[in-house]
């Protein structure tokens, strides 16, 4: 079996991401599983598909397996679900030496990580991401959290996993819309600082759309490597890590405004990246054709690039004020000089943001 490994080296810990195309392979991390209770956190969609195969893979190393199945959806990435996890850990007497394990998309990964960060001031966890978005982004780098009713991901902590175990064959059951959503988050690496990756995606677009698993493993490994290069330099986002938020301040406002019902995270990120490109053009930072180039690339993967006019752009700008990237009401946004050349722009004025949103509506 061909397993790809991406190692993450941080000042206080190291861990690896293991990517293969056929199974949940814990062989390399067997020593992390022994003599402790394991709580697998999943949801009502993913658990019927993968809880048993996951348990079968773990049983070789551990027989103290517990599981909790939560409701499915971004709207459940909240304090109630987080409390359910904590209650479950309390009811089953989990202590500091025990282990949490996510099994699901980015929502489950973020919540499991945050429960691990907060239970007894921090216990170990392993990420087992099953959506493309979680495999290329959410399970890697230690950002964990839940949404507050006022905004997305407002409650959270940095807490790194012990390992990330990726079985790319789980993508076979991922709904097409969610797969596309994952591609939205995937494309951002090409736009941020890896222009050759945009080219690679174009060259392999057919295999990606046909879900060639060998190519998907390469794609996931590339994204994890791009992300790790940034996270290793700036784990807690005091600088360069903010680049990974390209399009996200717009996206979080879109998701909050539509109450997580209209757009998946990756869809909102795709539209948010177009808004960032438009803003970069309007401010004279980028060449006029940047937006067209970016839109074309997203459309090649059937991603939406515009918001309907019915969305109130002024309200979106107000929601953007609550985003964590806003400092003293001055907007700090990730803009683009060109494809593959993103940078952090501070003091962006709301009039310009509004204009960029309005020109991304139809
Ligand atoms: P999600 O977790 O809601 O998963 C999307 C849908 O696919 C859900 O219905 C889920 O149950 C289902 N699903 C997952 N895997 C499946 C499979 N193999 N087969 C069938 N169905 C499957 O959403 P997502 O797109 O995976 O993640 C989005 C979340 O990730 C957002 O909350 C976002 O804020 C977060 N995120 C976090 C980070 C980070 O660094 N922590 C980065 C990016 C995104
Ligand atoms: N997804 C953005 C980050 O991990 O920093």
Tab-separated table of C-alpha atoms and ligand atoms in Angstrom:
chain	number	residue	atom	x	y	z
A	1	UNK	CA	0.000	0.000	0.000
A	2	UNK	CA	1.341	3.373	-1.008
A	3	UNK	CA	1.083	5.833	1.892
A	4	UNK	CA	2.121	9.443	1.470
A	5	UNK	CA	3.418	11.146	4.594
A	6	UNK	CA	3.604	14.857	5.320
A	7	UNK	CA	5.472	15.743	8.514
A	8	UNK	CA	4.678	18.884	10.462
A	9	UNK	CA	7.409	20.255	12.715
A	10	UNK	CA	6.422	22.899	15.240
A	11	UNK	CA	8.446	24.309	18.121
A	12	UNK	CA	6.460	22.332	20.722
A	13	UNK	CA	5.361	19.237	18.780
A	14	UNK	CA	5.733	17.216	15.605
A	15	UNK	CA	3.132	15.091	13.912
A	16	UNK	CA	2.449	13.400	10.621
A	17	UNK	CA	-0.347	13.261	8.118
A	18	UNK	CA	-0.734	9.793	6.562
A	19	UNK	CA	-2.575	9.645	3.248
A	20	UNK	CA	-3.584	6.456	1.480
A	21	UNK	CA	-6.247	5.508	-1.014
A	22	UNK	CA	-7.897	2.463	0.504
A	23	UNK	CA	-8.124	2.177	4.300
A	24	UNK	CA	-7.770	3.725	7.743
A	25	UNK	CA	-4.154	2.824	8.403
A	26	UNK	CA	-3.005	3.332	12.005
A	27	UNK	CA	0.076	1.143	11.786
A	28	UNK	CA	2.543	4.006	12.036
A	29	UNK	CA	0.772	5.481	15.060
A	30	UNK	CA	-0.046	2.241	16.888
A	31	UNK	CA	2.008	3.373	19.891
A	32	UNK	CA	-0.298	6.399	20.297
A	33	UNK	CA	-3.373	4.201	20.625
A	34	UNK	CA	-2.383	1.751	23.323
A	35	UNK	CA	-3.727	1.646	26.905
A	36	UNK	CA	-6.129	4.530	26.728
A	37	UNK	CA	-9.793	5.058	26.104
A	38	UNK	CA	-10.662	6.397	22.670
A	39	UNK	CA	-13.802	8.469	21.966
A	40	UNK	CA	-14.687	8.642	18.282
A	41	UNK	CA	-16.792	11.692	17.462
A	42	UNK	CA	-18.791	11.488	14.252
A	43	UNK	CA	-22.136	12.488	12.821
A	44	UNK	CA	-25.312	10.793	11.646
A	45	UNK	CA	-24.203	10.835	7.975
A	46	UNK	CA	-20.610	9.663	8.270
A	47	UNK	CA	-20.975	7.184	11.147
A	48	UNK	CA	-23.210	4.694	9.266
A	49	UNK	CA	-20.615	4.655	6.472
A	50	UNK	CA	-17.315	4.567	8.307
A	51	UNK	CA	-17.660	4.001	12.065
A	52	UNK	CA	-17.479	0.203	11.791
A	53	UNK	CA	-14.542	0.137	9.323
A	54	UNK	CA	-12.722	2.628	11.550
A	55	UNK	CA	-13.360	0.552	14.664
A	56	UNK	CA	-12.201	-2.569	12.856
A	57	UNK	CA	-8.930	-0.835	11.977
A	58	UNK	CA	-8.463	0.339	15.563
A	59	UNK	CA	-9.336	-2.957	17.255
A	60	UNK	CA	-5.916	-4.401	16.474
A	61	UNK	CA	-4.441	-1.806	18.826
A	62	UNK	CA	-7.189	-0.858	21.243
A	63	UNK	CA	-10.372	-2.366	22.593
A	64	UNK	CA	-11.625	0.528	24.644
A	65	UNK	CA	-13.518	2.270	21.881
A	66	UNK	CA	-16.422	4.631	22.570
A	67	UNK	CA	-18.367	6.700	20.102
A	68	UNK	CA	-20.666	9.690	20.022
A	69	UNK	CA	-22.804	10.541	16.997
A	70	UNK	CA	-23.811	14.169	16.576
A	71	UNK	CA	-26.301	15.838	14.262
A	72	UNK	CA	-24.912	16.711	10.821
A	73	UNK	CA	-24.476	20.279	9.605
A	74	UNK	CA	-22.639	23.552	10.038
A	75	UNK	CA	-25.613	24.819	12.082
A	76	UNK	CA	-24.694	22.205	14.719
A	77	UNK	CA	-21.114	23.424	15.017
A	78	UNK	CA	-22.159	25.175	18.199
A	79	UNK	CA	-22.000	25.254	21.960
A	80	UNK	CA	-24.730	22.579	22.301
A	81	UNK	CA	-22.778	20.011	20.304
A	82	UNK	CA	-19.540	20.927	22.075
A	83	UNK	CA	-21.355	20.429	25.411
A	84	UNK	CA	-22.627	17.067	24.226
A	85	UNK	CA	-19.051	15.959	23.627
A	86	UNK	CA	-17.931	17.199	27.045
A	87	UNK	CA	-20.899	15.480	28.747
A	88	UNK	CA	-20.037	12.283	26.915
A	89	UNK	CA	-16.425	12.485	28.119
A	90	UNK	CA	-17.623	13.120	31.682
A	91	UNK	CA	-20.161	10.264	31.581
A	92	UNK	CA	-17.462	7.872	30.370
A	93	UNK	CA	-14.820	9.121	32.830
A	94	UNK	CA	-12.342	10.277	30.206
A	95	UNK	CA	-9.199	11.683	31.765
A	96	UNK	CA	-6.052	13.427	30.582
A	97	UNK	CA	-4.427	10.257	29.322
A	98	UNK	CA	-7.338	9.337	27.031
A	99	UNK	CA	-7.825	10.221	23.379
A	100	UNK	CA	-10.423	11.837	21.144
A	101	UNK	CA	-10.748	10.987	17.466
A	102	UNK	CA	-12.762	12.838	14.845
A	103	UNK	CA	-14.473	10.961	12.031
A	104	UNK	CA	-16.110	13.344	9.590
A	105	UNK	CA	-15.816	16.578	7.657
A	106	UNK	CA	-14.423	19.903	8.801
A	107	UNK	CA	-17.304	20.520	11.201
A	108	UNK	CA	-16.594	17.330	13.151
A	109	UNK	CA	-12.811	17.895	12.967
A	110	UNK	CA	-13.107	21.456	14.318
A	111	UNK	CA	-15.505	20.479	17.130
A	112	UNK	CA	-13.593	17.374	18.170
A	113	UNK	CA	-10.373	19.382	18.236
A	114	UNK	CA	-11.981	22.082	20.349
A	115	UNK	CA	-13.443	19.546	22.786
A	116	UNK	CA	-9.954	18.009	23.042
A	117	UNK	CA	-8.462	21.463	23.630
A	118	UNK	CA	-10.886	22.261	26.410
A	119	UNK	CA	-11.451	18.936	28.231
A	120	UNK	CA	-9.247	18.952	31.339
A	121	UNK	CA	-7.302	21.858	29.772
A	122	UNK	CA	-6.274	19.802	26.794
A	123	UNK	CA	-6.156	16.126	25.876
A	124	UNK	CA	-4.796	14.327	22.828
A	125	UNK	CA	-6.751	13.870	19.620
A	126	UNK	CA	-6.328	12.350	16.183
A	127	UNK	CA	-8.065	13.696	13.092
A	128	UNK	CA	-9.686	11.275	10.649
A	129	UNK	CA	-11.097	13.648	8.027
A	130	UNK	CA	-13.550	12.217	5.495
A	131	UNK	CA	-14.477	15.238	3.331
A	132	UNK	CA	-12.135	16.723	0.745
A	133	UNK	CA	-12.234	20.089	2.476
A	134	UNK	CA	-11.210	18.541	5.781
A	135	UNK	CA	-8.468	16.450	4.133
A	136	UNK	CA	-6.853	19.413	2.373
A	137	UNK	CA	-7.317	21.994	5.107
A	138	UNK	CA	-9.510	21.694	8.215
A	139	UNK	CA	-7.811	18.676	9.828
A	140	UNK	CA	-4.328	20.154	9.506
A	141	UNK	CA	-2.665	22.937	11.471
A	142	UNK	CA	-4.427	22.920	14.819
A	143	UNK	CA	-7.183	25.503	14.425
A	144	UNK	CA	-10.152	24.143	16.340
A	145	UNK	CA	-13.437	25.755	17.221
A	146	UNK	CA	-17.157	26.252	17.032
A	147	UNK	CA	-19.447	29.012	15.792
A	148	UNK	CA	-21.115	31.632	17.981
A	149	UNK	CA	-24.554	32.855	16.961
A	150	UNK	CA	-22.957	36.208	16.123
A	151	UNK	CA	-20.372	34.740	13.803
A	152	UNK	CA	-18.407	31.815	12.505
A	153	UNK	CA	-15.530	30.198	14.407
A	154	UNK	CA	-15.613	32.905	17.074
A	155	UNK	CA	-14.964	30.372	19.856
A	156	UNK	CA	-11.882	28.222	19.573
A	157	UNK	CA	-8.319	27.334	20.389
A	158	UNK	CA	-5.091	26.307	18.728
A	159	UNK	CA	-4.584	22.643	19.571
A	160	UNK	CA	-2.538	20.364	17.348
A	161	UNK	CA	-3.564	16.752	16.694
A	162	UNK	CA	-1.257	13.794	17.415
A	163	UNK	CA	-1.726	12.634	13.828
A	164	UNK	CA	-4.004	12.964	10.812
A	165	UNK	CA	-5.119	9.722	9.144
A	166	UNK	CA	-6.558	10.167	5.663
A	167	UNK	CA	-8.295	7.408	3.746
A	168	UNK	CA	-8.985	9.024	0.388
A	169	UNK	CA	-11.476	6.314	-0.603
A	170	UNK	CA	-13.970	7.975	1.766
A	171	UNK	CA	-14.336	10.586	-0.989
A	172	UNK	CA	-16.314	8.015	-3.002
A	173	UNK	CA	-19.372	8.622	-0.844
A	174	UNK	CA	-18.970	12.388	-0.533
A	175	UNK	CA	-21.880	14.169	-2.256
A	176	UNK	CA	-20.834	15.938	-5.444
A	177	UNK	CA	-21.651	19.355	-4.038
A	178	UNK	CA	-19.394	18.742	-1.028
A	179	UNK	CA	-16.623	17.519	-3.306
A	180	UNK	CA	-16.827	20.751	-5.289
A	181	UNK	CA	-16.850	22.683	-2.042
A	182	UNK	CA	-13.568	20.974	-1.119
A	183	UNK	CA	-12.151	21.998	-4.482
A	184	UNK	CA	-12.977	25.613	-3.571
A	185	UNK	CA	-10.667	25.380	-0.571
A	186	UNK	CA	-8.111	23.406	-2.620
A	187	UNK	CA	-7.783	26.089	-5.306
A	188	UNK	CA	-6.883	28.738	-2.725
A	189	UNK	CA	-3.345	27.341	-2.360
A	190	UNK	CA	-2.716	28.028	-6.048
A	191	UNK	CA	-3.948	31.586	-5.675
A	192	UNK	CA	-2.043	32.313	-2.442
A	193	UNK	CA	1.542	31.325	-3.194
A	194	UNK	CA	1.657	28.205	-5.379
A	195	UNK	CA	0.876	29.324	-8.951
A	196	UNK	CA	2.277	26.050	-10.332
A	197	UNK	CA	-0.421	24.221	-8.347
A	198	UNK	CA	-3.111	26.080	-10.300
A	199	UNK	CA	-1.456	24.687	-13.429
A	200	UNK	CA	-1.305	21.182	-11.906
A	201	UNK	CA	-5.003	21.337	-11.049
A	202	UNK	CA	-5.836	22.352	-14.605
A	203	UNK	CA	-3.705	19.562	-16.054
A	204	UNK	CA	-5.367	16.965	-13.818
A	205	UNK	CA	-8.884	18.373	-13.805
A	206	UNK	CA	-10.434	15.378	-15.568
A	207	UNK	CA	-8.850	12.842	-13.221
A	208	UNK	CA	-9.896	14.963	-10.252
A	209	UNK	CA	-13.493	15.189	-11.425
A	210	UNK	CA	-13.512	11.430	-12.126
A	211	UNK	CA	-12.107	10.879	-8.617
A	212	UNK	CA	-8.942	9.073	-9.610
A	213	UNK	CA	-7.818	8.150	-6.100
A	214	UNK	CA	-4.092	8.070	-6.865
A	215	UNK	CA	-4.352	11.643	-8.167
A	216	UNK	CA	-6.538	12.625	-5.216
A	217	UNK	CA	-3.866	11.374	-2.803
A	218	UNK	CA	-1.316	13.511	-4.643
A	219	UNK	CA	-3.644	16.504	-4.501
A	220	UNK	CA	-4.257	16.056	-0.756
A	221	UNK	CA	-0.535	15.606	-0.034
A	222	UNK	CA	0.310	18.739	-2.017
A	223	UNK	CA	-2.266	20.833	-0.157
A	224	UNK	CA	-1.149	19.500	3.241
A	225	UNK	CA	2.444	20.342	2.302
A	226	UNK	CA	1.545	23.879	1.204
A	227	UNK	CA	-0.413	24.417	4.392
A	228	UNK	CA	2.334	23.008	6.604
A	229	UNK	CA	4.924	25.324	5.060
A	230	UNK	CA	2.869	28.275	6.243
A	231	UNK	CA	1.796	26.836	9.608
A	232	UNK	CA	5.384	25.913	10.506
A	233	UNK	CA	6.374	29.559	10.119
A	234	UNK	CA	3.433	31.007	12.014
A	235	UNK	CA	1.420	28.507	14.035
A	236	UNK	CA	-0.747	31.028	15.908
A	237	UNK	CA	-1.426	33.391	13.003
A	238	UNK	CA	0.495	36.440	14.060
A	239	UNK	CA	1.504	37.024	10.454
A	240	UNK	CA	1.853	34.900	7.346
A	241	UNK	CA	-0.741	32.255	8.339
A	242	UNK	CA	-3.413	34.875	7.676
A	243	UNK	CA	-2.740	34.286	3.958
A	244	UNK	CA	-4.639	31.002	4.310
A	245	UNK	CA	-7.720	33.130	4.945
A	246	UNK	CA	-7.867	34.374	1.353
A	247	UNK	CA	-11.568	35.013	0.662
A	248	UNK	CA	-12.534	33.834	4.149
A	249	UNK	CA	-13.594	37.129	5.744
A	250	UNK	CA	-16.098	37.582	2.920
A	251	UNK	CA	-17.030	33.890	3.127
A	252	UNK	CA	-17.677	33.908	6.863
A	253	UNK	CA	-20.003	36.911	6.458
A	254	UNK	CA	-21.837	35.155	3.586
A	255	UNK	CA	-22.234	32.003	5.676
A	256	UNK	CA	-23.455	33.883	8.756
A	257	UNK	CA	-25.812	36.061	6.696
A	258	UNK	CA	-27.385	33.006	5.040
A	259	UNK	CA	-27.440	31.116	8.357
A	260	UNK	CA	-25.294	28.301	6.929
A	261	UNK	CA	-28.228	27.202	4.776
A	262	UNK	CA	-27.444	28.489	1.287
A	263	UNK	CA	-23.730	27.956	0.782
A	264	UNK	CA	-21.240	25.362	1.883
A	265	UNK	CA	-18.005	26.728	3.337
A	266	UNK	CA	-16.024	25.997	0.159
A	267	UNK	CA	-18.672	27.619	-2.040
A	268	UNK	CA	-18.608	30.749	0.104
A	269	UNK	CA	-14.787	30.757	0.004
A	270	UNK	CA	-14.839	30.581	-3.817
A	271	UNK	CA	-17.127	33.629	-4.002
A	272	UNK	CA	-15.066	35.354	-1.293
A	273	UNK	CA	-11.887	34.847	-3.338
A	274	UNK	CA	-13.550	36.512	-6.344
A	275	UNK	CA	-14.507	39.446	-4.087
A	276	UNK	CA	-10.913	39.696	-2.868
A	277	UNK	CA	-9.704	39.666	-6.477
A	278	UNK	CA	-12.210	42.369	-7.463
A	279	UNK	CA	-11.136	44.491	-4.493
A	280	UNK	CA	-7.483	44.064	-5.487
A	281	UNK	CA	-8.332	45.258	-9.005
A	282	UNK	CA	-10.432	48.194	-7.733
A	283	UNK	CA	-7.574	49.324	-5.477
A	284	UNK	CA	-5.178	49.265	-8.411
A	285	UNK	CA	-3.084	46.528	-6.801
A	286	UNK	CA	-3.781	43.929	-9.468
A	287	UNK	CA	-4.171	43.882	-13.176
A	288	UNK	CA	-7.713	44.146	-14.604
A	289	UNK	CA	-7.828	40.537	-15.785
A	290	UNK	CA	-7.044	38.986	-12.363
A	291	UNK	CA	-10.690	38.527	-11.500
A	292	UNK	CA	-11.507	36.939	-14.881
A	293	UNK	CA	-8.569	34.550	-14.603
A	294	UNK	CA	-9.552	33.510	-11.094
A	295	UNK	CA	-13.230	33.132	-12.030
A	296	UNK	CA	-12.389	31.003	-15.047
A	297	UNK	CA	-10.348	28.628	-12.901
A	298	UNK	CA	-13.159	28.290	-10.348
A	299	UNK	CA	-15.764	27.807	-13.079
A	300	UNK	CA	-13.665	25.009	-14.604
A	301	UNK	CA	-14.445	23.134	-11.381
A	302	UNK	CA	-18.114	24.219	-11.545
A	303	UNK	CA	-17.835	26.550	-8.583
A	304	UNK	CA	-20.093	29.563	-8.096
A	305	UNK	CA	-18.355	32.903	-8.434
A	306	UNK	CA	-21.171	35.403	-7.796
A	307	UNK	CA	-23.728	36.137	-5.079
A	308	UNK	CA	-27.374	36.915	-5.853
A	309	UNK	CA	-28.346	40.605	-5.696
A	310	UNK	CA	-30.893	39.791	-2.993
A	311	UNK	CA	-28.032	39.489	-0.474
A	312	UNK	CA	-27.679	42.807	1.335
A	313	UNK	CA	-24.075	43.888	0.732
A	314	UNK	CA	-24.122	46.490	3.516
A	315	UNK	CA	-25.091	43.826	6.034
A	316	UNK	CA	-22.260	41.637	4.806
A	317	UNK	CA	-19.794	44.458	5.484
A	318	UNK	CA	-21.228	44.834	8.987
A	319	UNK	CA	-20.814	41.110	9.607
A	320	UNK	CA	-17.219	41.330	8.382
A	321	UNK	CA	-16.481	43.687	11.298
A	322	UNK	CA	-16.901	40.780	13.694
A	323	UNK	CA	-14.406	38.591	11.908
A	324	UNK	CA	-11.233	37.820	13.798
A	325	UNK	CA	-9.164	39.430	11.080
A	326	UNK	CA	-10.639	42.843	11.855
A	327	UNK	CA	-8.588	44.964	14.264
A	328	UNK	CA	-10.236	48.054	15.827
A	329	UNK	CA	-12.807	48.116	13.025
A	330	UNK	CA	-10.023	48.446	10.488
A	331	UNK	CA	-10.327	45.628	7.994
A	332	UNK	CA	-7.322	43.470	7.449
A	333	UNK	CA	-7.868	41.455	4.305
A	334	UNK	CA	-5.894	39.107	2.125
A	335	UNK	CA	-5.593	40.611	-1.322
A	336	UNK	CA	-3.829	39.516	-4.488
A	337	UNK	CA	-1.161	41.221	-6.557
A	338	UNK	CA	-1.574	38.395	-9.067
A	339	UNK	CA	-2.399	34.692	-9.062
A	340	UNK	CA	0.003	33.073	-6.605
A	341	UNK	CA	0.947	36.358	-4.977
A	342	UNK	CA	-1.305	37.064	-2.000
A	343	UNK	CA	-0.478	39.528	0.748
A	344	UNK	CA	-1.979	41.026	3.898
A	345	UNK	CA	-3.519	44.471	3.411
A	346	UNK	CA	-4.431	46.455	6.517
A	347	UNK	CA	-6.737	49.485	6.793
A	348	UNK	CA	-9.023	48.498	3.961
A	349	UNK	CA	-11.908	50.923	3.927
A	350	UNK	CA	-15.518	49.727	4.061
A	351	UNK	CA	-16.577	51.748	1.012
A	352	UNK	CA	-14.111	49.764	-1.123
A	353	UNK	CA	-15.212	46.460	0.398
A	354	UNK	CA	-18.846	47.300	-0.325
A	355	UNK	CA	-18.001	48.170	-3.916
A	356	UNK	CA	-16.200	44.850	-4.425
A	357	UNK	CA	-19.167	42.919	-3.025
A	358	UNK	CA	-21.650	44.818	-5.202
A	359	UNK	CA	-19.621	44.032	-8.311
A	360	UNK	CA	-19.671	40.336	-7.406
A	361	UNK	CA	-23.470	40.146	-7.350
A	362	UNK	CA	-25.811	39.333	-10.199
B	1	LIG	P1	-18.902	19.322	6.790
B	1	LIG	O1	-18.097	18.836	7.894
B	1	LIG	O2	-20.248	19.882	7.088
B	1	LIG	O3	-19.044	18.147	5.726
B	1	LIG	C1	-19.818	18.354	4.576
B	1	LIG	C2	-20.930	17.279	4.456
B	1	LIG	O4	-20.350	16.080	3.964
B	1	LIG	C3	-21.598	16.938	5.764
B	1	LIG	O5	-22.949	16.630	5.518
B	1	LIG	C4	-20.843	15.674	6.178
B	1	LIG	O6	-21.565	14.854	7.069
B	1	LIG	C5	-20.664	15.003	4.854
B	1	LIG	N1	-19.551	14.067	4.741
B	1	LIG	C6	-18.283	14.220	5.188
B	1	LIG	N2	-17.532	13.200	4.766
B	1	LIG	C7	-18.340	12.385	4.050
B	1	LIG	C8	-18.138	11.186	3.326
B	1	LIG	N3	-16.936	10.643	3.208
B	1	LIG	N4	-19.194	10.621	2.714
B	1	LIG	C9	-20.436	11.199	2.776
B	1	LIG	N5	-20.681	12.341	3.410
B	1	LIG	C10	-19.634	12.927	4.034
B	1	LIG	O7	-18.135	20.449	5.960
B	1	LIG	P2	-16.653	20.504	5.384
B	1	LIG	O8	-16.783	21.166	4.101
B	1	LIG	O9	-15.983	19.198	5.463
B	1	LIG	O10	-15.899	21.467	6.413
B	1	LIG	C11	-16.329	22.782	6.599
B	1	LIG	C12	-15.958	23.204	7.992
B	1	LIG	O11	-14.538	23.177	8.134
B	1	LIG	C13	-16.388	24.622	8.313
B	1	LIG	O12	-16.983	24.647	9.576
B	1	LIG	C14	-15.090	25.399	8.309
B	1	LIG	O13	-15.134	26.508	9.174
B	1	LIG	C15	-14.121	24.360	8.769
B	1	LIG	N6	-12.741	24.640	8.373
B	1	LIG	C16	-11.786	24.615	9.317
B	1	LIG	C17	-10.475	24.840	8.991
B	1	LIG	C18	-9.399	24.744	10.031
B	1	LIG	O14	-8.251	25.080	9.728
B	1	LIG	N7	-9.707	24.314	11.224
B	1	LIG	C19	-10.125	25.098	7.661
B	1	LIG	C20	-11.126	25.121	6.705
B	1	LIG	C21	-12.433	24.894	7.067
B	2	LIG	N1	-7.865	27.500	7.262
B	2	LIG	C1	-7.043	28.571	7.691
B	2	LIG	C2	-5.978	28.170	8.641
B	2	LIG	O1	-5.873	27.018	9.011
B	2	LIG	O2	-5.236	29.003	9.079
